[in-house]
Amino acid sequence: METRLIGKSFLDGKPLEVCVSEGKIKSVLSVDTCPENVWIGTGFTDIQVNGYSGLDYNSIQSDILALGQISRKLLSCGVTSHFPTIITNSPEKISALIHQVVQLRKMDSLAHSCITGIHIEGPFISPVDGPRGAHFREFVQAPDWNLFQKWINESEGLIRMITLSPEWEGSTSFIEKCVESGILVSIGHTNANHEQIMEAVKAGARLSTHLGNGMHSLIARHPNYLWSQLAAENLSATIIADGFHLPAEVIQVFKKVKAEKLMLVSDSVALAGMPPGEYEAAVGGKVTLASNGKLHLLGNPNTLAGSAMNILQGINFLLKNNLVDLPEAWQMASIRPHRLFEPAFEPFTIGQKADLILAEQLPDHSLKIIKVFKNEVEIPLG
Ligand SMILES: [Zn+2]
């Protein structure tokens, strides 16, 4: 069966007709007109997903297959590819959590195609309160290549990135080994000084994880790890644009400094995608998910308990606040993160997997998904 999709290209706004057949892009044509406000583009890639819809990649499930729901729910929001993110824990628990994702992909073909990597965030991060964020202090440790190599093997090559802090001795050689093994190193949850950050970049670190979060609430005016990461030419950066983790003006500045190197992650926790209410969370204890999407400690709206938004909601925060235009917002959640791992990726290439989204831009500038294509099927929206 062949499907024709017509809309403005998410690259340049020009009308495009894309023909999809057997899960692949069959033809791409420029056309004269298309429905106003309908856009077509590459599916979203979210490289930081802790959980979604009540399900958690950071806890051991009695029914591993239940985790497949995360892929399905995210797909209906346009996320055609995501990285389960496993945070600081005991080495044994991290092994077990990796094993769980590997097993899930073996049993569930849709999850297999949606989960395109694992992101290990920790345990080689800063032990210091503030930069460490909500990661368990007791399991934070110095980089240990033998341990990480064990996890790489257990993941059967699925670990594609690690977030670490280069403040530890031995970070440089650890980063070099990661790069040699094809694993992207991102700096995050860090208390490193300027020299340590520059050394890490020289050794091959290419990204900052959720820049502007996982920090002290007060820092020295200069030098500090924020200036250092902003100044580093070769560092791209991810941000959480849920409207709570970063004020709009910070995003504006990051955009000016990082330009095409700035991209989105959701960093969603298990409660993302759930109805508002009070919950018991694995990290944070008793929490409130407010109707505006803010997830905070019960009775303490100023202390965030993780991000409860998906990446589409991040795009929509950027659009509604006129922080970037539609093509840029879409690219920040799709080809930019994708190209960290596949630099030659060109959207709308004939013969390529048709991971595509058709979406409408609403009067408030936000995007509403019309259709999502993945693996020859149109995904039901929900
Ligand atoms: Zn984090």
PDB file of N, CA, C and O in Angstrom, residues 19 41 117 119 381:
ATOM      1  N   CYS A  19       5.930  10.215  -0.792  1.00  0.00           N
ATOM      2  CA  CYS A  19       5.204   8.971  -0.999  1.00  0.00           C
ATOM      3  C   CYS A  19       5.874   7.867  -0.177  1.00  0.00           C
ATOM      4  O   CYS A  19       7.090   7.675  -0.250  1.00  0.00           O
ATOM      5  N   GLY A  41       7.550  16.186   8.380  1.00  0.00           N
ATOM      6  CA  GLY A  41       8.961  16.132   8.769  1.00  0.00           C
ATOM      7  C   GLY A  41       9.325  14.810   9.415  1.00  0.00           C
ATOM      8  O   GLY A  41       8.485  13.928   9.607  1.00  0.00           O
ATOM      9  N   GLY A 117      18.881   3.231  21.258  1.00  0.00           N
ATOM     10  CA  GLY A 117      20.087   3.334  22.071  1.00  0.00           C
ATOM     11  C   GLY A 117      19.715   3.360  23.530  1.00  0.00           C
ATOM     12  O   GLY A 117      18.532   3.485  23.882  1.00  0.00           O
ATOM     13  N   HIS A 119      20.962   5.407  27.089  1.00  0.00           N
ATOM     14  CA  HIS A 119      21.743   6.515  27.648  1.00  0.00           C
ATOM     15  C   HIS A 119      22.003   6.181  29.118  1.00  0.00           C
ATOM     16  O   HIS A 119      21.058   5.983  29.872  1.00  0.00           O
ATOM     17  N   LEU A 381      -3.296   7.559  17.074  1.00  0.00           N
ATOM     18  CA  LEU A 381      -2.973   8.652  17.998  1.00  0.00           C
ATOM     19  C   LEU A 381      -3.807   8.525  19.262  1.00  0.00           C
ATOM     20  O   LEU A 381      -4.935   8.091  19.213  1.00  0.00           O
TER      21      LEU A 381
END
